[in-house]
JSON list of C-alpha atoms in Angstrom, two decimals:
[
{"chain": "X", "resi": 1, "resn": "UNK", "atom": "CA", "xyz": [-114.93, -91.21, -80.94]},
{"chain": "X", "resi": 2, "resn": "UNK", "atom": "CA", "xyz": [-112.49, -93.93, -82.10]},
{"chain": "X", "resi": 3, "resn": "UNK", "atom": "CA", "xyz": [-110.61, -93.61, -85.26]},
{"chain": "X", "resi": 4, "resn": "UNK", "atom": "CA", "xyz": [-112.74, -95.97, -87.49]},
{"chain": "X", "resi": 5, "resn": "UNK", "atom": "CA", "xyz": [-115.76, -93.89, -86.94]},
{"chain": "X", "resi": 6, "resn": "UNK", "atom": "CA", "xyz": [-114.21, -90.63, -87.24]},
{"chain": "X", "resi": 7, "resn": "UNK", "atom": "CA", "xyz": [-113.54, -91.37, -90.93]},
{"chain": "X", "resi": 8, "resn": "UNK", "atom": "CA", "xyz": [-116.15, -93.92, -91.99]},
{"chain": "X", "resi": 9, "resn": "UNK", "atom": "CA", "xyz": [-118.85, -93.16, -89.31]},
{"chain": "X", "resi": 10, "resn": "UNK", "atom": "CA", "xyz": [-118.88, -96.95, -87.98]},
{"chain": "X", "resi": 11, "resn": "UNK", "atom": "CA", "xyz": [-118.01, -98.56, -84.52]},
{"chain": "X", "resi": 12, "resn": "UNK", "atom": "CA", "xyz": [-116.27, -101.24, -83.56]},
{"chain": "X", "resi": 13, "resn": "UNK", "atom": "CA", "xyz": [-118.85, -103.40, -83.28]},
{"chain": "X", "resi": 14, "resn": "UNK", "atom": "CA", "xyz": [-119.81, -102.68, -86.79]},
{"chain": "X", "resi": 15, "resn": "UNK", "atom": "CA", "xyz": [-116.38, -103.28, -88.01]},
{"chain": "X", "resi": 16, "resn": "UNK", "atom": "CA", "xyz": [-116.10, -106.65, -86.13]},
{"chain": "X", "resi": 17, "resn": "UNK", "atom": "CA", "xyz": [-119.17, -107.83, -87.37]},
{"chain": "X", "resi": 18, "resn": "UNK", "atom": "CA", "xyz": [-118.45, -107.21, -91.16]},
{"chain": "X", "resi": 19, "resn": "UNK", "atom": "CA", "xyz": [-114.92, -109.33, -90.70]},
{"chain": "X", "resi": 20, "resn": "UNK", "atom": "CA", "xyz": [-117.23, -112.05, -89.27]},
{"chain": "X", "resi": 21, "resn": "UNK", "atom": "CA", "xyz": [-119.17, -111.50, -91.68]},
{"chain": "X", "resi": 22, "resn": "UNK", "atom": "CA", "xyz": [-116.14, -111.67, -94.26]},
{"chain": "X", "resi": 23, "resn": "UNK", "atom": "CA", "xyz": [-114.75, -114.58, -92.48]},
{"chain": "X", "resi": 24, "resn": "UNK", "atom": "CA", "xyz": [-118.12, -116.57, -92.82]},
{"chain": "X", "resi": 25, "resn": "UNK", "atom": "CA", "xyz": [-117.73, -115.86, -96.25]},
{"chain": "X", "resi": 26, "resn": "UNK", "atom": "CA", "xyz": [-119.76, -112.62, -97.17]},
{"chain": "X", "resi": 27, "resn": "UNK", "atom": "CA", "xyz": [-117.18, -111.46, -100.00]},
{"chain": "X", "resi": 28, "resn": "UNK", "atom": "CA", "xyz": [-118.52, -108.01, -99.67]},
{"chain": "X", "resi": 29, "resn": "UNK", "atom": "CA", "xyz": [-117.88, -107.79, -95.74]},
{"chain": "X", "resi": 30, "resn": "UNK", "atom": "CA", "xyz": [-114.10, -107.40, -96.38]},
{"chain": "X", "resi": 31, "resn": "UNK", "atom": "CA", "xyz": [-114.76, -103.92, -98.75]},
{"chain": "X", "resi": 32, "resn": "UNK", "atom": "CA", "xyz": [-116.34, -102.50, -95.39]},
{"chain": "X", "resi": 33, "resn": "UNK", "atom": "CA", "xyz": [-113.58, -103.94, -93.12]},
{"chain": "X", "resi": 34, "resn": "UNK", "atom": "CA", "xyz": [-110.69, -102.59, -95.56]},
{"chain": "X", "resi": 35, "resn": "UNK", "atom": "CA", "xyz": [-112.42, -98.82, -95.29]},
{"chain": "X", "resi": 36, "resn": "UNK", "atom": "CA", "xyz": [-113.19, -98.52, -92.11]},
{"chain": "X", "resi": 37, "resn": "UNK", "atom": "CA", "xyz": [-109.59, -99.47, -90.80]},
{"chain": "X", "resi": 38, "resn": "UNK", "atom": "CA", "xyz": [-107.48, -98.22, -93.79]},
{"chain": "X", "resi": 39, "resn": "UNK", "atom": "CA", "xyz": [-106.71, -94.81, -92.33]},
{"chain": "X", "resi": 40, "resn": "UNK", "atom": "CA", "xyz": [-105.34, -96.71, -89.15]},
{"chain": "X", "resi": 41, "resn": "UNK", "atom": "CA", "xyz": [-103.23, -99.39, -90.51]},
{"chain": "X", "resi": 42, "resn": "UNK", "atom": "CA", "xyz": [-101.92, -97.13, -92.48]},
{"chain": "X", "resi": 43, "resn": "UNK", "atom": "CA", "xyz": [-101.12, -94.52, -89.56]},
{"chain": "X", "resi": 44, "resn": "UNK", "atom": "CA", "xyz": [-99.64, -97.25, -87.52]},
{"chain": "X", "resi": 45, "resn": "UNK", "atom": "CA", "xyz": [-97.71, -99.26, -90.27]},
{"chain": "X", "resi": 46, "resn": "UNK", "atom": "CA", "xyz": [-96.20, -95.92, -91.05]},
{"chain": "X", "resi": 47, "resn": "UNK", "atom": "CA", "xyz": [-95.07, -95.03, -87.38]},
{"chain": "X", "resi": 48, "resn": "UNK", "atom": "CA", "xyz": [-94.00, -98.40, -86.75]},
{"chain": "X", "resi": 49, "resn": "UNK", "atom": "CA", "xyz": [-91.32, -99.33, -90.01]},
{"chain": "X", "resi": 50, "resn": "UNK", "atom": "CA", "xyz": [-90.07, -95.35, -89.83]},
{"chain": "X", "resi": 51, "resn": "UNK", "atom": "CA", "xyz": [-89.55, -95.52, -93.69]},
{"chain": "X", "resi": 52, "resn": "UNK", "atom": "CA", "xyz": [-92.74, -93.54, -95.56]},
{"chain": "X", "resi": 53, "resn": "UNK", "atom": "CA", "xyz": [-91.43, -94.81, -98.89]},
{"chain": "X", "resi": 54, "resn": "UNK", "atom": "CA", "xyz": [-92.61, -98.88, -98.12]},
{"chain": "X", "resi": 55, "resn": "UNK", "atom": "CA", "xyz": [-95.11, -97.81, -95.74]},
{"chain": "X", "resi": 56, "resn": "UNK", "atom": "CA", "xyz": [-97.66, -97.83, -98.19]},
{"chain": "X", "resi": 57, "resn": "UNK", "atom": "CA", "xyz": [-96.30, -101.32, -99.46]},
{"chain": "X", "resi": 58, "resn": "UNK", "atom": "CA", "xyz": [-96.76, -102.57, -95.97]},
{"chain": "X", "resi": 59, "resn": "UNK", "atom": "CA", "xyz": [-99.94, -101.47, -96.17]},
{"chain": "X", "resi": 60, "resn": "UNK", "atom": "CA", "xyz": [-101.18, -103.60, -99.10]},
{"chain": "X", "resi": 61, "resn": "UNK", "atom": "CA", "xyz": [-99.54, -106.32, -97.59]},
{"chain": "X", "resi": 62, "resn": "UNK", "atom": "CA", "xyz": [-101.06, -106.41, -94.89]},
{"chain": "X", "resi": 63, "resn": "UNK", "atom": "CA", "xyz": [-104.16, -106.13, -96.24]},
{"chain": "X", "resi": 64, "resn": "UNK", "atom": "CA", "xyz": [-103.28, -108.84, -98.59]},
{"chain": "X", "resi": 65, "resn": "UNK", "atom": "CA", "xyz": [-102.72, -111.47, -95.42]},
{"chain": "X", "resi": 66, "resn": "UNK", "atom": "CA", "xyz": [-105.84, -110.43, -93.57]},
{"chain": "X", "resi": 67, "resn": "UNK", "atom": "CA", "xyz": [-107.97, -111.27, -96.67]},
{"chain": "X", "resi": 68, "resn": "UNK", "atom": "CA", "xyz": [-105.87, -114.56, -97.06]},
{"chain": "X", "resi": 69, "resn": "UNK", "atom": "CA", "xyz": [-106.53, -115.40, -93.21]},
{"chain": "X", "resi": 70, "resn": "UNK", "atom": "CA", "xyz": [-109.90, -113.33, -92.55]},
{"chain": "X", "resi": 71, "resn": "UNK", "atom": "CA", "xyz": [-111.54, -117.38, -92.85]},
{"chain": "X", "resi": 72, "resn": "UNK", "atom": "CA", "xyz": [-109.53, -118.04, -89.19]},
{"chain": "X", "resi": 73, "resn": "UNK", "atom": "CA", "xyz": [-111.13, -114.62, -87.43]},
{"chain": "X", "resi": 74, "resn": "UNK", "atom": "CA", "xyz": [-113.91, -115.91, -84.70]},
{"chain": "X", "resi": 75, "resn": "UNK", "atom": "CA", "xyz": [-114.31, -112.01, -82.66]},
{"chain": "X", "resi": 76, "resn": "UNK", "atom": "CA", "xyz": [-112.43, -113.00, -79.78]},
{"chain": "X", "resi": 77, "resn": "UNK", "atom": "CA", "xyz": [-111.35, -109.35, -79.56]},
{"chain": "X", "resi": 78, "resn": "UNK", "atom": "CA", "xyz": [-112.01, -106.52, -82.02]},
{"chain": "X", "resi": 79, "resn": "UNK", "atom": "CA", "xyz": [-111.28, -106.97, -85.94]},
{"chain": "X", "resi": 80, "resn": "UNK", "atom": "CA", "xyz": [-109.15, -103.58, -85.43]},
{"chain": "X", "resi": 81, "resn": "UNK", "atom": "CA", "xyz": [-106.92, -105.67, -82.84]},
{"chain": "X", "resi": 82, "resn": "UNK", "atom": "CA", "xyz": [-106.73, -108.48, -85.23]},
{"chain": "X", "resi": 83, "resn": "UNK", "atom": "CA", "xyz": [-105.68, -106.16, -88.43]},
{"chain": "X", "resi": 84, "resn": "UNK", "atom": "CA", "xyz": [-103.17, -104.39, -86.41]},
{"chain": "X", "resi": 85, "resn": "UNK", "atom": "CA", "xyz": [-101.47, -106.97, -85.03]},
{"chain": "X", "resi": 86, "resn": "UNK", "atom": "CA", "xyz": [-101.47, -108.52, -88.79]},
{"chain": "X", "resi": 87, "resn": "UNK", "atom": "CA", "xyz": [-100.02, -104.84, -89.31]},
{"chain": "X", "resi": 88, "resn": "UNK", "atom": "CA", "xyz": [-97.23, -105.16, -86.68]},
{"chain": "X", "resi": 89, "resn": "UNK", "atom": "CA", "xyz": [-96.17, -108.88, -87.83]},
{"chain": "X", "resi": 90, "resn": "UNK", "atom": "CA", "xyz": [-95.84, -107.36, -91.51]},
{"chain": "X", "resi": 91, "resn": "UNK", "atom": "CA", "xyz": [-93.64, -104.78, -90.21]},
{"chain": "X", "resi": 92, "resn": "UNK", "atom": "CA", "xyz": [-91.33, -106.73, -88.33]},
{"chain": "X", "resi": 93, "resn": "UNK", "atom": "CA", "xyz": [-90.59, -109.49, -91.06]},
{"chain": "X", "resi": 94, "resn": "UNK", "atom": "CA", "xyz": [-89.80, -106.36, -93.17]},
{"chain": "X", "resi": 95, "resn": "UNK", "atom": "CA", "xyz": [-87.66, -105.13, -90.91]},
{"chain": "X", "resi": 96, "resn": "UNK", "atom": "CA", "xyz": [-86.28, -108.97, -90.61]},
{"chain": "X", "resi": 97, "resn": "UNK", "atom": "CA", "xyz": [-86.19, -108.88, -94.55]},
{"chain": "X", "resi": 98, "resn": "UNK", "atom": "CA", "xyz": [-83.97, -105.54, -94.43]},
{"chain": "X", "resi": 99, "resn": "UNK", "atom": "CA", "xyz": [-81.99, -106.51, -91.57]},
{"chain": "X", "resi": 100, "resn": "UNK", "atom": "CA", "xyz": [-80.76, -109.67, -93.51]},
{"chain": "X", "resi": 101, "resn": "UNK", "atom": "CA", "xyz": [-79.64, -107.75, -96.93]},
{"chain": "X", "resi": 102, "resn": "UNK", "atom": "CA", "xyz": [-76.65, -105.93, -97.12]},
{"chain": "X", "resi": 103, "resn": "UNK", "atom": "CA", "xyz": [-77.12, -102.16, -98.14]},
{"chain": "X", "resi": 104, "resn": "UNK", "atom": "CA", "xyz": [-75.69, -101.20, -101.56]},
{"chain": "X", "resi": 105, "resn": "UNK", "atom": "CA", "xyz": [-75.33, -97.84, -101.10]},
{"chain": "X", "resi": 106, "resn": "UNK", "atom": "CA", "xyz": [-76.54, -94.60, -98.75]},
{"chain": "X", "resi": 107, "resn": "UNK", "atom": "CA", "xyz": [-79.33, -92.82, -99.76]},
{"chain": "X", "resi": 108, "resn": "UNK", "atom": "CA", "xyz": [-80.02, -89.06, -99.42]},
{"chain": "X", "resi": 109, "resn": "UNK", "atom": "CA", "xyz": [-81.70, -87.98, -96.57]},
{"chain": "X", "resi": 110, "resn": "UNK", "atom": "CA", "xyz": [-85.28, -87.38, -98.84]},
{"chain": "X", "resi": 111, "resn": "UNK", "atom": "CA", "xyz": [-87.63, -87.20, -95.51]},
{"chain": "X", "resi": 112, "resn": "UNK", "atom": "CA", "xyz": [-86.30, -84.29, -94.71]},
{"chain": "X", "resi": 113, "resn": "UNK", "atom": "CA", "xyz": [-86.60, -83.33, -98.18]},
{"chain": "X", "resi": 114, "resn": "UNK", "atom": "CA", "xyz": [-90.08, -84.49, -98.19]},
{"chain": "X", "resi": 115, "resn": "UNK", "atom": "CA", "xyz": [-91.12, -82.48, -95.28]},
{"chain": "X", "resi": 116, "resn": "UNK", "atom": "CA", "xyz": [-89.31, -79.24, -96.96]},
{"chain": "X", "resi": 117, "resn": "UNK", "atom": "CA", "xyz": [-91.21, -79.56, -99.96]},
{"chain": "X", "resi": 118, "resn": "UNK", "atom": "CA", "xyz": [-94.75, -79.52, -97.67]},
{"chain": "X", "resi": 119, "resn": "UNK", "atom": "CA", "xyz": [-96.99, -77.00, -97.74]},
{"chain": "X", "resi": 120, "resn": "UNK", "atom": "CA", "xyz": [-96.33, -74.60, -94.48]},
{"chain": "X", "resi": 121, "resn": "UNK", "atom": "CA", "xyz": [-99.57, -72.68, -94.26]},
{"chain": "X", "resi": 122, "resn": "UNK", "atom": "CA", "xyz": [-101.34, -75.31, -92.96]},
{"chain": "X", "resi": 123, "resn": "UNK", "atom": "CA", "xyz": [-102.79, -74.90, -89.99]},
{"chain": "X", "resi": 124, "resn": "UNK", "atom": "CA", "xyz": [-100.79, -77.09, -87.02]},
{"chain": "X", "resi": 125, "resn": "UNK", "atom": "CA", "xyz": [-98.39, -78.23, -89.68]},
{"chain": "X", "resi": 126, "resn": "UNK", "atom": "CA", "xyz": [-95.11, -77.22, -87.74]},
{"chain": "X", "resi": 127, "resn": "UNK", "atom": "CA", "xyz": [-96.61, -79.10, -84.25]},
{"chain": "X", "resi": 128, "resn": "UNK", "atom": "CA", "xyz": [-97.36, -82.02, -86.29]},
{"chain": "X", "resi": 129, "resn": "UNK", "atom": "CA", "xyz": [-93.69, -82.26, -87.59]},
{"chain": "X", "resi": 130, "resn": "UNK", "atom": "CA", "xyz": [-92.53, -81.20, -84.10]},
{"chain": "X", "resi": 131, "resn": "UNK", "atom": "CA", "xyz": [-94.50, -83.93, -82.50]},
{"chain": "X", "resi": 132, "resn": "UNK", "atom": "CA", "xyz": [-93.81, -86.60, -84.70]},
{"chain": "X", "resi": 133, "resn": "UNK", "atom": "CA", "xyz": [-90.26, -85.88, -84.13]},
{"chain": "X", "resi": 134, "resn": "UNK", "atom": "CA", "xyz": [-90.65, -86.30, -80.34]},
{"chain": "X", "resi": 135, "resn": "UNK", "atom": "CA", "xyz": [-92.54, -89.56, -80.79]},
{"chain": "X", "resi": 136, "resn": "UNK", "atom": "CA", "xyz": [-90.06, -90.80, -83.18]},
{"chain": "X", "resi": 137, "resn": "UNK", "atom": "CA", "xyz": [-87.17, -90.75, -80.13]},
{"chain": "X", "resi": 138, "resn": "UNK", "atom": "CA", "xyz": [-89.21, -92.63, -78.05]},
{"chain": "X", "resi": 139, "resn": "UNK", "atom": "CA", "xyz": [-87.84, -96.00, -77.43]},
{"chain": "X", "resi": 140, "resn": "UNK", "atom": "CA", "xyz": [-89.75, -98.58, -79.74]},
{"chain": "X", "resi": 141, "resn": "UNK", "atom": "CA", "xyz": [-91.69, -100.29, -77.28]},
{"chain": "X", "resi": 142, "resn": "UNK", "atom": "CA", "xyz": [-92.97, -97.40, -75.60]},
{"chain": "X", "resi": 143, "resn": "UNK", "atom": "CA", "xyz": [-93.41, -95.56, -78.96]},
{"chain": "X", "resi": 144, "resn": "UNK", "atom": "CA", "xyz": [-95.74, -98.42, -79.96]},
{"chain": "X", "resi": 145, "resn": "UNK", "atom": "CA", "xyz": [-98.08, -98.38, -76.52]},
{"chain": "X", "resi": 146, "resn": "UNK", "atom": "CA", "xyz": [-98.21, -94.67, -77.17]},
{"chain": "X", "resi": 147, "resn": "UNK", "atom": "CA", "xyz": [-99.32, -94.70, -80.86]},
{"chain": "X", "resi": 148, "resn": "UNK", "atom": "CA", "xyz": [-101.84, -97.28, -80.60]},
{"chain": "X", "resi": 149, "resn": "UNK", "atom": "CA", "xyz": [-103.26, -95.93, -77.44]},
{"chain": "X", "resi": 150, "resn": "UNK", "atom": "CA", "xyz": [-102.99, -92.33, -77.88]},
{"chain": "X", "resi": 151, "resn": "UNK", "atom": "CA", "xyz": [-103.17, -91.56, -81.01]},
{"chain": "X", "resi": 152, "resn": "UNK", "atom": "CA", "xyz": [-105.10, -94.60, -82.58]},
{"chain": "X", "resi": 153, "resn": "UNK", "atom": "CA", "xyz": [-107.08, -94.20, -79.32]},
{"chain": "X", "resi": 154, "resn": "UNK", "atom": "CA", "xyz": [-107.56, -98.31, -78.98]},
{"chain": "X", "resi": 155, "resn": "UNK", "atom": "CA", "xyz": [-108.39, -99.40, -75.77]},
{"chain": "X", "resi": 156, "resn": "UNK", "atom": "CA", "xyz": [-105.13, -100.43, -73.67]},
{"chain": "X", "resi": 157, "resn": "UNK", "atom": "CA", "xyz": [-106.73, -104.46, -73.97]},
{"chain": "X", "resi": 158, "resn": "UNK", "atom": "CA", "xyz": [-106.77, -104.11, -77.42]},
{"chain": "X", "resi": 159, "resn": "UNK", "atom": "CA", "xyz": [-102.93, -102.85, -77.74]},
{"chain": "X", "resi": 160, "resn": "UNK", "atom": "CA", "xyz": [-101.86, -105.48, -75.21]},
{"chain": "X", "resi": 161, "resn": "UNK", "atom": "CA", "xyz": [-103.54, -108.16, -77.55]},
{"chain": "X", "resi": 162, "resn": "UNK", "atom": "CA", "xyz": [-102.27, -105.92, -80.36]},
{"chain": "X", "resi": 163, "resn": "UNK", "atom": "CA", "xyz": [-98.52, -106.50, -78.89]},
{"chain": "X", "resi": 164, "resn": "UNK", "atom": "CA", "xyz": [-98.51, -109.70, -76.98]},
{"chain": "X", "resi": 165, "resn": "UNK", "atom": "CA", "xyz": [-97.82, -108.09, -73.65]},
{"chain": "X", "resi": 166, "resn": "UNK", "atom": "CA", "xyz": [-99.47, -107.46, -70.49]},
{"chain": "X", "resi": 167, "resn": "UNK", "atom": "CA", "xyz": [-102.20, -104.49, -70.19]},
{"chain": "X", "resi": 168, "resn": "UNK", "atom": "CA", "xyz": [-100.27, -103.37, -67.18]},
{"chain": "X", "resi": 169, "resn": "UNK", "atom": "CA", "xyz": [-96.80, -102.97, -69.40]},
{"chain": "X", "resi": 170, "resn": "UNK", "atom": "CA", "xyz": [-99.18, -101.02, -71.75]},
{"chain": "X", "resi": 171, "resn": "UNK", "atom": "CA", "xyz": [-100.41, -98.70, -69.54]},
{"chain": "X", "resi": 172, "resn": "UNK", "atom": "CA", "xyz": [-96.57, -98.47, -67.56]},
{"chain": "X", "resi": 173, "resn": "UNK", "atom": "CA", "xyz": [-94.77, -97.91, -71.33]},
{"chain": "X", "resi": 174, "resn": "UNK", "atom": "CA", "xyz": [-97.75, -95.24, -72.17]},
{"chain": "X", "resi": 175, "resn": "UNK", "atom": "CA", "xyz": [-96.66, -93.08, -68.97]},
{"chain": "X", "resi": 176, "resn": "UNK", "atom": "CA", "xyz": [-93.19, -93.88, -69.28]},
{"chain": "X", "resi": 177, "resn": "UNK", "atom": "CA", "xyz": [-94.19, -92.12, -72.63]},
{"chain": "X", "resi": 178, "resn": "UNK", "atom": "CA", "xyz": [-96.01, -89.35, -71.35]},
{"chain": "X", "resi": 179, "resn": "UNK", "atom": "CA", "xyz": [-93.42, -88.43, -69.19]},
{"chain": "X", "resi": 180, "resn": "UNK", "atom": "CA", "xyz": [-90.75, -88.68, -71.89]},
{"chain": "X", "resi": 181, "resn": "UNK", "atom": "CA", "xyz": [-92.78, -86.21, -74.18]},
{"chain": "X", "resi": 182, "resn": "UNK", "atom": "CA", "xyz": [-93.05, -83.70, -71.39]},
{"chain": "X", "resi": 183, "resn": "UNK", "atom": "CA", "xyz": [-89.33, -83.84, -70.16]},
{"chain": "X", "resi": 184, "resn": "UNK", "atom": "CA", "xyz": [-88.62, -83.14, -74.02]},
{"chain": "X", "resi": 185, "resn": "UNK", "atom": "CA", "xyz": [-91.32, -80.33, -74.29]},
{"chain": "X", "resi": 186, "resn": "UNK", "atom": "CA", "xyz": [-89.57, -78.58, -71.34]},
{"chain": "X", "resi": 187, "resn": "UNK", "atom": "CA", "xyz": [-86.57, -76.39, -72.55]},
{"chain": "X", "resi": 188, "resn": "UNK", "atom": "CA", "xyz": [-85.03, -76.85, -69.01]},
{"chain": "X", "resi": 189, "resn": "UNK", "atom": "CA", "xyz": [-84.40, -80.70, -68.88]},
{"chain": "X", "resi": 190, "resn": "UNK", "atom": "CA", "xyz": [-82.87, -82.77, -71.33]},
{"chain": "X", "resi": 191, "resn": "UNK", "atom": "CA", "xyz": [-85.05, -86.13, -72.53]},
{"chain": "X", "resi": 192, "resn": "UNK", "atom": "CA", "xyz": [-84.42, -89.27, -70.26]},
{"chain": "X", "resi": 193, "resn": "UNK", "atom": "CA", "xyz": [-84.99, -92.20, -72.81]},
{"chain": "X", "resi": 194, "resn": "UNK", "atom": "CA", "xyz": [-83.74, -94.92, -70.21]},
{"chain": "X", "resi": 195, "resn": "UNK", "atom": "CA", "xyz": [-85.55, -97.96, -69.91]}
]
């Protein structure tokens, strides 16, 4: 079951046809598009600009260009493609945007006070944190194959659309991935993050 219908019970089919829908200018086709991909932009966006404070920011704004460009989507691939890859672009030009600015000042480390403040009985809460972590050292490129394949579960097209790359450098950076994760799970070898 992919993501979109875990948490609004619609496909990817329906999804695509409500943004053609929005794009021919149905102005209520847009409302379904937004819910049934929120949870995912939102998942991605967050792993992708590894700052939780202007993740939900990026959110909005990418939200904000799809509706401002949903007029140019004609279904060549899936609508979830499409607002992902609107996703990614936001990211980077905020990362572009941050790059360019000088920093004022450090900041306290509040993610790990975030995380602290967390409730801990919650069931898988600990492997969550612990597997974030692990994802998190990935190298960037193969952190991004894995999160949009693995854990967004889009097909590997999709992500290679979603990425401008190659399916086959999808599928190569997802084991590269796999492998990573496991030589980090195993207390007897140290992670190899070499490209």
């Amino acid at each position: 079951m992919l993501p979109a219908q875990k948490h609004t019970g619609a496909t990817e089919d329906d999804v695509t046809t409500w943004a053609l829908g929005a794009a021919a200018g149905d102005a209520d086709a847009f409302g379904h598009v937004f819910r049934a991909l929120h949870h995912d932009v939102r998942r991605y966006v967050s792993v992708l600009a590894d700052d939780a404070q202007v993740a939900d920011d990026l959110v909005q704004e990418t939200f904000l260009r799809a509706v401002s460009t949903v007029h140019l989507f004609q279904g060549r691939g899936s609508a979830r493609a499409w607002l992902l890859t609107i996703a990614r672009r936001t990211v980077v030009d905020n990362l572009r945007r941050a790059a360019s600015r000088p920093r004022l000042a450090d900041t306290p480390d509040w993610q790990f006070v975030a995380e602290c403040s967390q409730p801990r009985d919650l069931p898988g809460f600990d492997e969550g944190i612990a597997l974030m972590a692990l994802v998190d050292a990935l190298p960037d490129d193969r952190r991004q194959a894995f999160v949009l394949t693995q854990l967004l579960d889009m097909p590997y097209d999709d992500a290679a659309r979603t990425t401008a790359c190659p399916v086959g450098t999808i599928r190569s950076r997802v084991s590269r991935a796999r492998t990573t994760l496991c030589a980090m799970l195993d207390d007897r070898t140290e992670p190899a993050l070499s490209r």
